[in-house]
Short mmCIF file of C-alpha atoms in Angstrom, two decimals:
data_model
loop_
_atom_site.label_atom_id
_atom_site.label_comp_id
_atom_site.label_asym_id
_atom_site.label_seq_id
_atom_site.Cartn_x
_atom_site.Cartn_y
_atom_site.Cartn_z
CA UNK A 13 0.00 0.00 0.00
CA UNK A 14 2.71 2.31 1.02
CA UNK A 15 4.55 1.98 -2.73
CA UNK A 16 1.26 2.43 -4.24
CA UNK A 17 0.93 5.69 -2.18
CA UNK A 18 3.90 6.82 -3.12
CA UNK A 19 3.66 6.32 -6.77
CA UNK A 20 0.40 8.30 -6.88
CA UNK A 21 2.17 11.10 -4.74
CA UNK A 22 4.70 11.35 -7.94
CA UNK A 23 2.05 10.69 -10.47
CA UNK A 24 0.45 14.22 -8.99
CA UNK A 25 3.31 15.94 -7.34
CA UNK A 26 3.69 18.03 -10.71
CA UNK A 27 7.80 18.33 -9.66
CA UNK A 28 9.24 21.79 -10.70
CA UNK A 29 12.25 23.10 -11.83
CA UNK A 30 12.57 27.10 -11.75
CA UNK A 31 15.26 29.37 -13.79
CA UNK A 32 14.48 32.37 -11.21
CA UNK A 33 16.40 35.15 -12.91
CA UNK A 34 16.85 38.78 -12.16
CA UNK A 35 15.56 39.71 -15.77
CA UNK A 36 12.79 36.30 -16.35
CA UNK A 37 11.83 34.02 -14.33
CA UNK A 38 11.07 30.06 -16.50
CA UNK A 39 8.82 27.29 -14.94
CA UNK A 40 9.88 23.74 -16.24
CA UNK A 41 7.37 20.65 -15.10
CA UNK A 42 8.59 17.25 -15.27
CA UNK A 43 6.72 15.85 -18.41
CA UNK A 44 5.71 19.28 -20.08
CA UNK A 45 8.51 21.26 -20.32
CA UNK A 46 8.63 24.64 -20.26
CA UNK A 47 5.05 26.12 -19.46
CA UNK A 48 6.25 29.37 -17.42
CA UNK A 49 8.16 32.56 -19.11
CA UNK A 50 7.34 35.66 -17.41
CA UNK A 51 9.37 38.85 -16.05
CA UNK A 52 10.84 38.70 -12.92
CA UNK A 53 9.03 41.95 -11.37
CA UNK A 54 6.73 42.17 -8.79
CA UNK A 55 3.84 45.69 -8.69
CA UNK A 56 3.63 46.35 -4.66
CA UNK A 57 1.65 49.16 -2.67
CA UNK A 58 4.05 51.64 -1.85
CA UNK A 59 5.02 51.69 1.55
CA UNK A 60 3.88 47.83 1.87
CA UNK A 61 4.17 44.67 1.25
CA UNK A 62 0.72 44.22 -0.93
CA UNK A 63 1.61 42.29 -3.86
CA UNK A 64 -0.90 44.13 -7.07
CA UNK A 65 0.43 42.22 -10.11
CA UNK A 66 3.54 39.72 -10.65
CA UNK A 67 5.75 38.83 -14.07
CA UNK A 68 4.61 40.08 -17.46
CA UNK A 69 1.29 42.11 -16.02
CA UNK A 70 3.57 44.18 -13.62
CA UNK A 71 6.43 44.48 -16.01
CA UNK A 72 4.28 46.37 -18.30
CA UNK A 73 3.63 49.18 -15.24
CA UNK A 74 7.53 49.40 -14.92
CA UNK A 75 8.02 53.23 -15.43
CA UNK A 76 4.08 53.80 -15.69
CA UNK A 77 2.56 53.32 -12.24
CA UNK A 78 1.41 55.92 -10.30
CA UNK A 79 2.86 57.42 -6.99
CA UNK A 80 1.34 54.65 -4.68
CA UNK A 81 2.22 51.77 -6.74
CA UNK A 82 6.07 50.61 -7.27
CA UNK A 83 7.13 47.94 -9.49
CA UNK A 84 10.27 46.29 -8.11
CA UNK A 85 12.83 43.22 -9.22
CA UNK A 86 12.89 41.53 -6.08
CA UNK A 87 16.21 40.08 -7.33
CA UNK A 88 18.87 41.57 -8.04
CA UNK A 89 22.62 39.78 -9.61
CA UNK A 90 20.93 36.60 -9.46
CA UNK A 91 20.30 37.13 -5.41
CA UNK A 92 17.28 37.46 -3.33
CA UNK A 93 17.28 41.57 -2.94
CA UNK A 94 13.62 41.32 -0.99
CA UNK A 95 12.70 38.00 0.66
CA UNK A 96 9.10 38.52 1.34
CA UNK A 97 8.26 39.53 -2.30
CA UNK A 98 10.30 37.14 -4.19
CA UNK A 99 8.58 34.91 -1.99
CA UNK A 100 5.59 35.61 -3.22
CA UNK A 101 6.64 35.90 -6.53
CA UNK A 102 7.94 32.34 -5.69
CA UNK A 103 4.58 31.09 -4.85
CA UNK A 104 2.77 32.67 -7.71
CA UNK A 105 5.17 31.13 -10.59
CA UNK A 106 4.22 27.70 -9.02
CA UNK A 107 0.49 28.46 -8.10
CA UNK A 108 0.04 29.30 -12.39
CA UNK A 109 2.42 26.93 -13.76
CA UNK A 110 0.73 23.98 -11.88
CA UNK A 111 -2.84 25.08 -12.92
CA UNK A 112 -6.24 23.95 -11.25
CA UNK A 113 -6.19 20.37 -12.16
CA UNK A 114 -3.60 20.05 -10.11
CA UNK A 115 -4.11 18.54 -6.31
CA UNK A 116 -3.19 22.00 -4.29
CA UNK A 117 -2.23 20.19 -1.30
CA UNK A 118 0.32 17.94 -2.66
CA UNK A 119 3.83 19.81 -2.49
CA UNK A 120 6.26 19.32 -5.20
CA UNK A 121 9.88 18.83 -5.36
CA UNK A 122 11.64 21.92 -6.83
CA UNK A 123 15.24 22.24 -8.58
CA UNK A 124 16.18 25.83 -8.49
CA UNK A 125 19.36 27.22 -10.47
CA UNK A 126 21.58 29.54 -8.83
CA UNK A 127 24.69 31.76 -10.19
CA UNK A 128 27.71 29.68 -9.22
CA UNK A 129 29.66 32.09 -6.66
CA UNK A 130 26.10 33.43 -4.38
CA UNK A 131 27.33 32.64 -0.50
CA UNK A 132 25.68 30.35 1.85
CA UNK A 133 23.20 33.20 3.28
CA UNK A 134 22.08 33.97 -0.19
CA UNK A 135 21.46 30.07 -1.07
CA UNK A 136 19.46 29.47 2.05
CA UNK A 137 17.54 32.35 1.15
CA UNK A 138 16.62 31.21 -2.04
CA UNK A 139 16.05 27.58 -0.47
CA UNK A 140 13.56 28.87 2.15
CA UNK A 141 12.01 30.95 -0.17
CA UNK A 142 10.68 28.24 -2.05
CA UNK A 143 9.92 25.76 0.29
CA UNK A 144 7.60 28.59 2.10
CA UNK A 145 6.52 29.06 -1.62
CA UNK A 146 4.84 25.37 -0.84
CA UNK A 147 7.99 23.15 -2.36
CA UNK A 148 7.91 19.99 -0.05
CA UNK A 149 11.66 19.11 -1.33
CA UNK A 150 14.15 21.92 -2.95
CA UNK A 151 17.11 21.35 -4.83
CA UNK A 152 19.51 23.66 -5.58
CA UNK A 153 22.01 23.15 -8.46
CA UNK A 154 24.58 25.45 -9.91
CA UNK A 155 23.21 27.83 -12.76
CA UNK A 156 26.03 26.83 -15.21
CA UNK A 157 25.98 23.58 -14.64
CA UNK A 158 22.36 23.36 -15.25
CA UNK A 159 23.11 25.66 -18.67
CA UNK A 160 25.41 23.24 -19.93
CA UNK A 161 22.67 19.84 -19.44
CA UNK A 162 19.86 22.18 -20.87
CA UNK A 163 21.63 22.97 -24.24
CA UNK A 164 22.71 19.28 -24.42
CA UNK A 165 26.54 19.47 -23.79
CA UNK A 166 28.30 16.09 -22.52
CA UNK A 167 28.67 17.19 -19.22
CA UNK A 168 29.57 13.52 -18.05
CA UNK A 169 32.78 13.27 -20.55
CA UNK A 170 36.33 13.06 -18.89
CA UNK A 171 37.03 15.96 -21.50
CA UNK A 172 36.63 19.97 -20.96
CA UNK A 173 33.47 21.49 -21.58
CA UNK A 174 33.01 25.33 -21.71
CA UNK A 175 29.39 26.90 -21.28
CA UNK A 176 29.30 30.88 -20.85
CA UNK A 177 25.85 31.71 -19.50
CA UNK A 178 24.75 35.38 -19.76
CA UNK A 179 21.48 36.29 -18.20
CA UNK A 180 19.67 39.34 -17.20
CA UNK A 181 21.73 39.82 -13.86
CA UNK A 182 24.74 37.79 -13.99
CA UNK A 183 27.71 36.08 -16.32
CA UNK A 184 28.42 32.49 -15.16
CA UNK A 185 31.59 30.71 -17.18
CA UNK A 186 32.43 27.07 -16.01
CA UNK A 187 34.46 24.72 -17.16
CA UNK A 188 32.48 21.23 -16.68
CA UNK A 189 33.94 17.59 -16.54
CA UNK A 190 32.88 14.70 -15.63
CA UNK A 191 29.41 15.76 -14.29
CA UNK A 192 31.20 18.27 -12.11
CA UNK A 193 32.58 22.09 -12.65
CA UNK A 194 36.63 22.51 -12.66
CA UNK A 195 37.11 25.91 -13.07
CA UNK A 196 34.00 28.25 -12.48
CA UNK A 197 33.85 32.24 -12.77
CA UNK A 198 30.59 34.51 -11.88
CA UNK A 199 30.36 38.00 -12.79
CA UNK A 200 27.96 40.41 -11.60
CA UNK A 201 27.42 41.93 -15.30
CA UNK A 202 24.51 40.71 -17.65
CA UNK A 203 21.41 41.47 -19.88
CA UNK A 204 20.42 44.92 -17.04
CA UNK A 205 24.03 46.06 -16.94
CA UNK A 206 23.85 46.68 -20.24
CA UNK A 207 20.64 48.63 -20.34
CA UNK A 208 21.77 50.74 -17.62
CA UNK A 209 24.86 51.45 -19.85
CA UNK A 210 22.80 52.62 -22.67
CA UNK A 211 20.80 54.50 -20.10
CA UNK A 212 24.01 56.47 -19.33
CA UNK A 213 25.10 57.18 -22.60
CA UNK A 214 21.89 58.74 -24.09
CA UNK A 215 21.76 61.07 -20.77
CA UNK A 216 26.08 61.68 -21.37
CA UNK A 217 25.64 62.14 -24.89
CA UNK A 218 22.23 63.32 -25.47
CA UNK A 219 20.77 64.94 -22.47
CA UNK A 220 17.97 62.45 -23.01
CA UNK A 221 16.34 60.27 -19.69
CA UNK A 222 15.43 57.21 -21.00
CA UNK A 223 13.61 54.39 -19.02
CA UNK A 224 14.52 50.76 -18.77
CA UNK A 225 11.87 49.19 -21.38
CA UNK A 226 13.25 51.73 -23.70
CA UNK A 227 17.30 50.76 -23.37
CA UNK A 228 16.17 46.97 -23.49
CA UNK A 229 14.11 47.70 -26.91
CA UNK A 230 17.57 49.55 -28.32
CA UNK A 231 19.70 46.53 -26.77
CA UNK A 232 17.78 44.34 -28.94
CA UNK A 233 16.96 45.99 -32.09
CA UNK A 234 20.50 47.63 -32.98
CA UNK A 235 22.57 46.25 -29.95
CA UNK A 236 25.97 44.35 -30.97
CA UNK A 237 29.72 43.51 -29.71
CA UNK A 238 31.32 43.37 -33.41
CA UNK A 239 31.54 45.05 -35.67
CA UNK A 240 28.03 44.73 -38.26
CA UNK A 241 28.33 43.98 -41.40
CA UNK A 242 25.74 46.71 -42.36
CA UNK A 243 25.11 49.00 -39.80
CA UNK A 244 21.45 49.69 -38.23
CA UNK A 245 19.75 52.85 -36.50
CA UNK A 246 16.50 53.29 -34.83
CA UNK A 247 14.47 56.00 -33.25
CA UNK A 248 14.78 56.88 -29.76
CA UNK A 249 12.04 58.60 -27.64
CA UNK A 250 12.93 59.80 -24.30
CA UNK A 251 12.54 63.74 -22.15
CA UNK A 252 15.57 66.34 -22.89
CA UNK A 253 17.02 66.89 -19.49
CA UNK A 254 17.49 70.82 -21.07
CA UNK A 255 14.23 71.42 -21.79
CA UNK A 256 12.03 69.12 -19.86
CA UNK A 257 9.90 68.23 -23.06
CA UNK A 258 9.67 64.81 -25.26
CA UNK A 259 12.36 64.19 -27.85
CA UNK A 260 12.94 61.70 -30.88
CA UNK A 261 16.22 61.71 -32.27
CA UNK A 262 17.57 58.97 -34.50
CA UNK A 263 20.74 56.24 -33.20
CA UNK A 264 23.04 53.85 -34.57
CA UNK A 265 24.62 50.78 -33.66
CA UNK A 266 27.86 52.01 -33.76
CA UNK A 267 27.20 54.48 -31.01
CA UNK A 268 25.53 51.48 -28.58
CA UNK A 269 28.17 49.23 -29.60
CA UNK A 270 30.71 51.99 -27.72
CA UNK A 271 28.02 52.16 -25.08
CA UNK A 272 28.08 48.28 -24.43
CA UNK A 273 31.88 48.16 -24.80
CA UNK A 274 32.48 48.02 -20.77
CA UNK A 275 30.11 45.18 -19.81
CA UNK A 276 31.29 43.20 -23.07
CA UNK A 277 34.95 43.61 -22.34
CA UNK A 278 33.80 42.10 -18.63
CA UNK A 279 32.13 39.12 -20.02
CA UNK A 280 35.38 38.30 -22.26
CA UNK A 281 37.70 38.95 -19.11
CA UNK A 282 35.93 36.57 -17.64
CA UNK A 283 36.01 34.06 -20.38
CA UNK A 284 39.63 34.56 -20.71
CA UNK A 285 40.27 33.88 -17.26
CA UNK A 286 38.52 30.63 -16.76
CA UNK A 287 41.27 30.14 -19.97
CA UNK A 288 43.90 31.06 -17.86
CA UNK A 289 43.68 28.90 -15.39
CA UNK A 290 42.21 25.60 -16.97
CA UNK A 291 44.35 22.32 -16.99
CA UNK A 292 46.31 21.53 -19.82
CA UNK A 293 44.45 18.64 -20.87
CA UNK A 294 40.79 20.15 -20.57
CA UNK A 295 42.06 23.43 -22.11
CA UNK A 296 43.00 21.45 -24.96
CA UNK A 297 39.79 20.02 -25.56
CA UNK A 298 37.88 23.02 -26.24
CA UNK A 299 40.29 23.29 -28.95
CA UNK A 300 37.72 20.54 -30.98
CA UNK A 301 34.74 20.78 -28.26
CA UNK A 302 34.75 25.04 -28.72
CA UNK A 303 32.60 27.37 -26.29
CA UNK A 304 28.74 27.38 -26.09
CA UNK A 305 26.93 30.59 -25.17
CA UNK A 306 23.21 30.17 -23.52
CA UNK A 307 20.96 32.96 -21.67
CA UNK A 308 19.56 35.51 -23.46
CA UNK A 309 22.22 37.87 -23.64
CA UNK A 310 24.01 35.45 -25.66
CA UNK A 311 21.96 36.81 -28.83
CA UNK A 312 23.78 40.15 -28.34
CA UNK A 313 24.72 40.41 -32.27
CA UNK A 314 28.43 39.42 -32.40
CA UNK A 315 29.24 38.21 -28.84
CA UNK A 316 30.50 34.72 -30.16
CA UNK A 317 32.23 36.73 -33.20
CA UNK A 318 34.16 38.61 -30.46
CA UNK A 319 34.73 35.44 -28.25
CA UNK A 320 36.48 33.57 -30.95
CA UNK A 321 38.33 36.45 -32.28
CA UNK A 322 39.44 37.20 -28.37
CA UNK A 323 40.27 33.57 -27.00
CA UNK A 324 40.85 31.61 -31.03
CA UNK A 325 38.57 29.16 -30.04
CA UNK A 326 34.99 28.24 -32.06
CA UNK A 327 32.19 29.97 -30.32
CA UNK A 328 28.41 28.94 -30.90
CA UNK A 329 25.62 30.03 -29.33
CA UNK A 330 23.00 27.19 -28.28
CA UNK A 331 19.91 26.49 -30.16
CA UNK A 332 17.18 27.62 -27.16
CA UNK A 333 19.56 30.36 -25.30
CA UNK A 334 17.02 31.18 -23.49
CA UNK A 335 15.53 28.35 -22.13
CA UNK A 336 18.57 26.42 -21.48
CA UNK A 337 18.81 26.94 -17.87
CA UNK A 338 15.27 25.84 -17.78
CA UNK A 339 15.42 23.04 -19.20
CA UNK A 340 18.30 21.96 -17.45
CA UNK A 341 16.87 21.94 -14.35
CA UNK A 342 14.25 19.36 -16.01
CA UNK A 343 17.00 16.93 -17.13
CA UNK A 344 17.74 17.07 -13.60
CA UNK A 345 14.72 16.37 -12.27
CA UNK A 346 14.71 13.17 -14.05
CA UNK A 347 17.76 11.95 -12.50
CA UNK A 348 17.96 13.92 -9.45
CA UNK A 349 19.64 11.23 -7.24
CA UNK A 350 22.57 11.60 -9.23
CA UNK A 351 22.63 15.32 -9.52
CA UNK A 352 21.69 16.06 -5.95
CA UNK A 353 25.72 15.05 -5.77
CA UNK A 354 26.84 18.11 -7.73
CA UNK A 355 24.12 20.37 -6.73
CA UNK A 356 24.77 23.22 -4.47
CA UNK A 357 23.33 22.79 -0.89
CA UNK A 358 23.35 25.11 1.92
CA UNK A 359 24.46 23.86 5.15
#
């Protein structure tokens, strides 16, 4: 009777695995996949703690919400900035992804991804957070690591591996063999840094105050780390600083490009490093094996160009950047006896 039990517990549990980003937050349920992809923002009464709207409905009052509503990214770098809302941001991501068919009063086992270098006070935080969220059983498993089994990289070979991950808050490079990570570098630099980059230029340059959903459309239309092969340009609309009115004016990739050049030149430091102080033997495997680039700030136009021109290596970016960490964490649901050994658990 017991095994029975148990096997209906698992047939229902519905167990998660959650890519909780600073920038998007992706739901992965053993058996469906990915059936989650919203923004990681939270819309809260000012001055409380009165959650008004979570993911894509209170991204879309970022910068528009008036003076007694705020809408915050209770994480921040790939850490837990606000406990109580990402919390509840927590418990909402699960509450939709599961659905109403689902039995509400059957917990399920959650893998969560974190960036590779967070401390032990920041991984508890996360940890708790979910299991107040209503996870029975949580799992917590290095963010590159669960990168490089998302995109489908041999992370079990006795041969190097390189996966740069570049999401909205942090840059995670690892070097991965034999189911475990040799050589491991997180950055603090990612998909936000570089908005608030483009935010400073166009008030350096321009005089123009530009808001976040307007950087992140110019990141992504024109945005690059190369050199194009035929340059863009797009319309910007933000408020002249000079004379306090609306303004248009007309910019070119060439211009962001210069804009971006810090935060790049970061992510390629990085990279190099990891280089640096690899083994002999696995640093000569990504000679033939190359560099894979997953999150989406790997479709920056021209970060692998500048990669492989910088380190002489073959640089590709994975199929689904954006859902690799995701899906990761659903590989490792499947075998998560065997990962619980490399995953990253607090004290």
């Amino acid at each position: 009777m017991l095994g029975i039990f148990k096997r209906i517990m698992c047939a229902f549990s519905c167990d998660i695995g959650i890519d909780l980003g600073t920038a998007n937050t992706l739901v992965f349920i053993k058996g469906q996949g990915v059936v989650l992809r919203e923004p990681s923002v939270v819309a809260v009464q000012k001055g409380t703690k009165k959650i008004l709207a979570v993911g894509a409905e209170a991204k879309r009052m970022l910068g528009r919400t008036p003076g007694n509503i705020v809408a915050v990214r209770p994480m921040k770098s790939g850490v837990i900035a606000d406990f109580d809302i990402t919390e509840a941001m927590i418990r909402y991501f699960i509450k939709k992804a599961r659905g109403s068919k689902v039995m509400k009063w059957i917990r399920p086992r959650v893998v969560i991804a974190t960036p590779s270098e967070i401390n032990e006070v920041e991984r508890r935080a996360i940890k708790e957070a979910a299991t107040h969220a209503g996870a029975r059983d949580v799992t917590l498993i290095e963010e590159p690591m669960a990168a490089a089994i998302g995109v489908g990289m041999p992370v079990e070979d006795p041969a190097g591996n390189l996966i740069v991950d570049i999401g909205g808050g942090t840059c995670e490079v690892a070097l991965i063999s034999l189911a475990g990570i040799a050589e491991a570098k997180s950055v603090r630099v990612g998909g936000d840094t570089m908005d608030e980059c483009i935010i400073n230029y166009m008030r350096r340059v321009y005089n123009l105050l530009i808001g976040e959903r307007m950087a992140e459309d110019i990141k992504v239309s024109i945005g690059s780390a190369y050199p194009l092969e035929e340059e863009m340009s797009m319309e910007v609309r933000g408020r002249d600083l000079v004379a306090g009115l609306p303004k248009t004016l007309l910019v070119g990739s060439e211009e962001i490009r210069e804009a971006l050049k810090d935060p790049v030149t970061t992510i390629v430091d990085a990279v190099r490093n990891i280089l640096n102080e690899a083994k002999p033997e696995l640093a000569s495997d990504l000679v033939d094996r190359g560099i894979v680039l997953s999150g989406g700030t790997a479709l920056l136009r021209g970060l692998d160009s500048l990669i492989a021109a910088q380190t002489g290596l073959p640089v590709t970016v994975a199929d689904d950047p954006l859902s690799g960490v995701a899906n990761g964490t659903g590989r490792v649901l499947d075998e998560l006896d065997f990962y619980k050994a490399h995953a990253v658990q607090p004290d």
